[in-house]
XYZ file of C-alpha atoms in Angstrom:
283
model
C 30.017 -0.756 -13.314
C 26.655 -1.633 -14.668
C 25.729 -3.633 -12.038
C 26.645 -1.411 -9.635
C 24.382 1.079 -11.155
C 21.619 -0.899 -10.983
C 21.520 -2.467 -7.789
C 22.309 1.475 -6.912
C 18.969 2.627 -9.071
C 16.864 -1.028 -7.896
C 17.621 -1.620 -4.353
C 20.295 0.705 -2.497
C 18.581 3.918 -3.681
C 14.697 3.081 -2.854
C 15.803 1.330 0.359
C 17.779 4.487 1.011
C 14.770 6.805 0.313
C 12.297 4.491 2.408
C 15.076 5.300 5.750
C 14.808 8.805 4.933
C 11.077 8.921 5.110
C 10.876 7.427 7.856
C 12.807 10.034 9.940
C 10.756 12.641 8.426
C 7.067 14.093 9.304
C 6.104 13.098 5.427
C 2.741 13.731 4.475
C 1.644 14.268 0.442
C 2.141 18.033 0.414
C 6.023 17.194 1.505
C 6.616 14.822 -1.274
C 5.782 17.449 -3.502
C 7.652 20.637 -2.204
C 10.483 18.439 -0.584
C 9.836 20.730 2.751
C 9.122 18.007 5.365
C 10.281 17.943 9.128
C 12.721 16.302 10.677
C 11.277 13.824 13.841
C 14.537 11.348 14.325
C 13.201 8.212 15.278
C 10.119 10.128 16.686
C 7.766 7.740 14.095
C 9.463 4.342 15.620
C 8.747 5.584 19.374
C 5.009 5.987 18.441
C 5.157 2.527 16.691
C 6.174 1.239 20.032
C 4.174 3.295 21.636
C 0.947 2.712 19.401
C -1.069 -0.847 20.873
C -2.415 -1.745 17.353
C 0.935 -1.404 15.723
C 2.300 -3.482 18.274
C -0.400 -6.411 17.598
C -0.001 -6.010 14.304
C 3.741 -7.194 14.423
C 2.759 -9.985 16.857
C 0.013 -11.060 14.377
C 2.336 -10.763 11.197
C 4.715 -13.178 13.390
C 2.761 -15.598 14.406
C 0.515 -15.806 10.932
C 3.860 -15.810 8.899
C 5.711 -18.207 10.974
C 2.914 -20.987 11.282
C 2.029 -20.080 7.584
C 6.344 -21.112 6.893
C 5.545 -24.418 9.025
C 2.374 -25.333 7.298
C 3.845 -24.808 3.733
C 7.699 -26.746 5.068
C 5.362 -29.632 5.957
C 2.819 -30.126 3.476
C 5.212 -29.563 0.894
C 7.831 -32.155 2.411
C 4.966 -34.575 2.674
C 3.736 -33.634 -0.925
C 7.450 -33.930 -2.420
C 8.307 -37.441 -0.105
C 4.912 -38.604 -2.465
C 5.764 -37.719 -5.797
C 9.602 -39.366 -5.017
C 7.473 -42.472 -5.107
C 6.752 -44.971 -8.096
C 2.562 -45.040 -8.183
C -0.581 -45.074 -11.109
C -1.031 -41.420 -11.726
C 1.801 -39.738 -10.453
C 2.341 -37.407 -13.261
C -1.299 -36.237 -12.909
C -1.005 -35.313 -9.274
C 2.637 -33.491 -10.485
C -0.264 -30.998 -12.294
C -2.380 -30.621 -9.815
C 0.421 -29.679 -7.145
C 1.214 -27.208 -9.585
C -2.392 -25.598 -9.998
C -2.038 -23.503 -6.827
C 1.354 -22.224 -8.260
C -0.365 -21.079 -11.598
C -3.458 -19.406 -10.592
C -3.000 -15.765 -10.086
C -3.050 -14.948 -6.022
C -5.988 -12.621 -6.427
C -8.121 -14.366 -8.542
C -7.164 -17.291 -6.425
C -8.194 -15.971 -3.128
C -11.509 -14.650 -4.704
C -12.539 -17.796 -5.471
C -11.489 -19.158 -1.620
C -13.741 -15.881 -0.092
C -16.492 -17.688 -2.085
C -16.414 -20.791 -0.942
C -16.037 -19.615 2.399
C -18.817 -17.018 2.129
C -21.589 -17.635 4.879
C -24.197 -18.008 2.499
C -23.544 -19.509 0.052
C -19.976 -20.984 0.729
C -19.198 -24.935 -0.205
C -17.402 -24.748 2.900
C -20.271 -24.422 5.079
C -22.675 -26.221 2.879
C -20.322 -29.267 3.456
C -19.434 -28.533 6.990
C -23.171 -28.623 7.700
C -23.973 -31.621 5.708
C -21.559 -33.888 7.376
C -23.567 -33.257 11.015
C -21.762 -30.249 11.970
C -24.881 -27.511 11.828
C -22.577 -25.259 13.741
C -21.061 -23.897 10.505
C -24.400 -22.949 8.712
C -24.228 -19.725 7.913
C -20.914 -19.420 9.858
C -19.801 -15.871 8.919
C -15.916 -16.648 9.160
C -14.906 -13.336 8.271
C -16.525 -11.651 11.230
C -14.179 -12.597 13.735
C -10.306 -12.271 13.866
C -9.299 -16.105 14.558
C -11.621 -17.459 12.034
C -10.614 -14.977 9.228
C -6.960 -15.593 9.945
C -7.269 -19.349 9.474
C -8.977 -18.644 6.148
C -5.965 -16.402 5.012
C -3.705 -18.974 6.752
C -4.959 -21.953 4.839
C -5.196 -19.972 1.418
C -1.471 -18.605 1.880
C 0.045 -22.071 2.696
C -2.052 -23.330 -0.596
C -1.095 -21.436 -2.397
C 3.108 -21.854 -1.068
C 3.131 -25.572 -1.235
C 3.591 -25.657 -4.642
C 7.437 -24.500 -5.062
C 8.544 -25.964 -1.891
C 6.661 -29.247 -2.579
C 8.605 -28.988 -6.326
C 12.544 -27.632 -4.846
C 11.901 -30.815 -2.194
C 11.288 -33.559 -4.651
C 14.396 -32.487 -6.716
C 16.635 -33.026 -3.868
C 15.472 -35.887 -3.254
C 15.942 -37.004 -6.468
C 19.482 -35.886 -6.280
C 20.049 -38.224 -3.576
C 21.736 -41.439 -4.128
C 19.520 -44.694 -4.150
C 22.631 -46.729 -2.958
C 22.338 -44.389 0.167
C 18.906 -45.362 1.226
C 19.377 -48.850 0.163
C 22.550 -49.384 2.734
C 20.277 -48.003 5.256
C 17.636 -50.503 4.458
C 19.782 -53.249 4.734
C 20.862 -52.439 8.100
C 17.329 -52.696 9.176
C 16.248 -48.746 9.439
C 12.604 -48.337 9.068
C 11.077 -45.468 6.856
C 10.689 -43.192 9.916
C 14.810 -43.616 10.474
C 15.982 -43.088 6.787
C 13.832 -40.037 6.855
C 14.794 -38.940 9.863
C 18.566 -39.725 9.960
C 19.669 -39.753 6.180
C 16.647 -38.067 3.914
C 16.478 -34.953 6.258
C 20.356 -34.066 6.666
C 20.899 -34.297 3.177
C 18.395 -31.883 2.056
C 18.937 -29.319 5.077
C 20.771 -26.859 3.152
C 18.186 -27.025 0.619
C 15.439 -26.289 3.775
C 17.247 -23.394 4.923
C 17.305 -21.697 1.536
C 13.407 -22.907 1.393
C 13.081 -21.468 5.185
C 14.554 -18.412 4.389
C 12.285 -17.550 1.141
C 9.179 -18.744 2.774
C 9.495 -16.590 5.442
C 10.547 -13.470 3.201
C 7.204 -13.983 1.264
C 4.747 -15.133 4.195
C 6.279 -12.378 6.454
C 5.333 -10.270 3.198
C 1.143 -11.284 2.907
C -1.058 -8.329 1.668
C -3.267 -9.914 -1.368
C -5.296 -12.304 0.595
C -5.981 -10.249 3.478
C -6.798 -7.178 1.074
C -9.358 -9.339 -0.979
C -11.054 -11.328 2.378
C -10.790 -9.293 4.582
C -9.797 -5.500 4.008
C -8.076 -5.626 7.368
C -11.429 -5.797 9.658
C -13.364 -6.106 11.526
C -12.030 -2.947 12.931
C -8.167 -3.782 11.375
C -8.340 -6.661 13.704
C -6.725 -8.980 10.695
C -4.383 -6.353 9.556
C -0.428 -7.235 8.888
C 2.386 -5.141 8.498
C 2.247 -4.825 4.848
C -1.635 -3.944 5.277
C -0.446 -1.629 7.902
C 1.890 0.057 5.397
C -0.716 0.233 2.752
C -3.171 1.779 5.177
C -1.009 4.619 6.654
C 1.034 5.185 2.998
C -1.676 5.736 0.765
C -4.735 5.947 2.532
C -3.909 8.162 5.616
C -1.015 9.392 3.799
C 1.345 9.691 6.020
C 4.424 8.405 4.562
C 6.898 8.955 7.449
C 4.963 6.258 9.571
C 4.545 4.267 6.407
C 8.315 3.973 6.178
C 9.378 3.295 9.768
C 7.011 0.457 9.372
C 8.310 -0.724 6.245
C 11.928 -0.442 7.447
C 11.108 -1.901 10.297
C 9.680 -5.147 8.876
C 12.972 -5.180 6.567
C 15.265 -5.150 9.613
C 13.340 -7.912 11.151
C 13.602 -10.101 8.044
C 17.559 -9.406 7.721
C 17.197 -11.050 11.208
C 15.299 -14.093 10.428
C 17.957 -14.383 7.533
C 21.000 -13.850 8.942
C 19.834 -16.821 11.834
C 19.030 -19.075 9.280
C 22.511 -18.218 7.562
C 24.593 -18.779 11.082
C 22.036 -22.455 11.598
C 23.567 -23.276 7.742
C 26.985 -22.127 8.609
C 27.494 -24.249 11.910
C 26.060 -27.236 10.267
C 28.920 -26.831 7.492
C 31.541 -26.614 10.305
C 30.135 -29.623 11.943
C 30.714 -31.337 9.055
């Protein structure tokens, strides 16, 4: 009973409350008098309806789901590293973890620096190395550029745990396994590809699936580079929420965004849930 009432007081009851809103013309006055009108789904019509709300779920999509590919790869390649035997392993085990430890904000404070046009590393190095396009490149005045930045800063700062969940599967798998393989002549592409991979899917799909909860999820380092602009042009839904929430307050649009977002990620889950399930049954 416990239990119950807490995932009744932690989860059911806000998620509840955020559904309500978002049938509701809810502005600040309403949250305080409780008189607010009823609109049906009248606030997910105008997010249809609305052209920036629109791009901003395209852009959340596409910068959350090459975000989850970035961090799947560089963390694979990361863990399949530190699964080998070499001089200063343990000290590159630390520095994989850095990202993981620094605090996202004061993390992507210190990447707006070095990308600042002025004085930025990036540029200074960019331009010192013969490319002289990228002096004084203002990255954050465009929508592309500034979305590679957060990009770049969000898989950094991802790699970390997936790199670290990888490389103890790996180590869970038996050496005798790879071994056999060896011996019947499979190169390091083939083990990887036919034995290391299937053995750690289910592990990937739980990685998958919390990867693209969180990256789906980005608000810190577009808030700290960016703001949003130029003219919300690098907004994302959570942004989005933010924006129309607690700046514009209007918390019945606020909602159907927020709920909206949720109902997507269910989505995302439950396919990588069915993927997980048929590979069980083809077991």
């Amino acid at each position: 009973m416990p239990a119950v009432i807490v995932i009744f007081g932690v989860i059911l009851y806000p998620l509840g409350r955020t559904f309500w809103l978002s049938v509701h013309d809810a502005g600040l006055q309403s949250l305080v008098t409780g008189d607010m009108d009823f609109v049906g789904l009248g606030n997910y019509i105008e997010l249809l309806r609305n052209s920036h709300l629109r791009m901003v779920f395209v852009q959340t999509a596409l910068l959350g789901l090459s975000a989850v590919a970035g961090t799947m790869l560089l963390g694979l390649a990361v863990a399949l590293l530190l699964n080998q035997r070499f001089r200063g392993r343990v000290l590159l085990g630390v520095l994989v973890l850095l990202p993981w430890a620094v605090p996202a904000v004061a993390a992507t404070i210190v990447w707006k620096w070095m990308f600042n046009d002025q004085y930025g590393i990036v540029n200074w190095a960019l331009a010192g190395v013969g490319l002289e396009t990228f002096a004084g490149y203002p990255w954050f005045n465009a929508r592309v550029p500034a979305l590679f930045v957060v990009w770049l800063v969000v898989v950094w700062q991802s790699f970390p745990f997936v790199a670290i969940s990888l490389l103890a599967g790996l180590q869970s798998i038996p050496k005798e396994v790879h071994e056999a393989a060896q011996i019947d002549g499979a190169t390091a592409w083939k083990r990887l590809r036919y034995v290391t991979l299937p053995m750690l899917k289910p592990l990937i799909l739980v990685l998958l699936v919390i990867s693209t909860i969180w990256d789906f999820k980005i608000f810190d380092q577009v808030m700290v580079m960016t703001g949003g602009g130029p003219a919300r042009r690098t907004e994302v839904i959570v942004v989005t929420v933010y924006r129309e929430a607690f700046t514009r307050l209007n918390f019945g649009m606020g909602s159907a965004l927020a709920v909206t977002l949720f109902v997507v990620l269910v989505v995302f889950t439950l396919v990588y849930i069915r993927v997980a399930r048929d590979e069980d049954e083809q077991l």
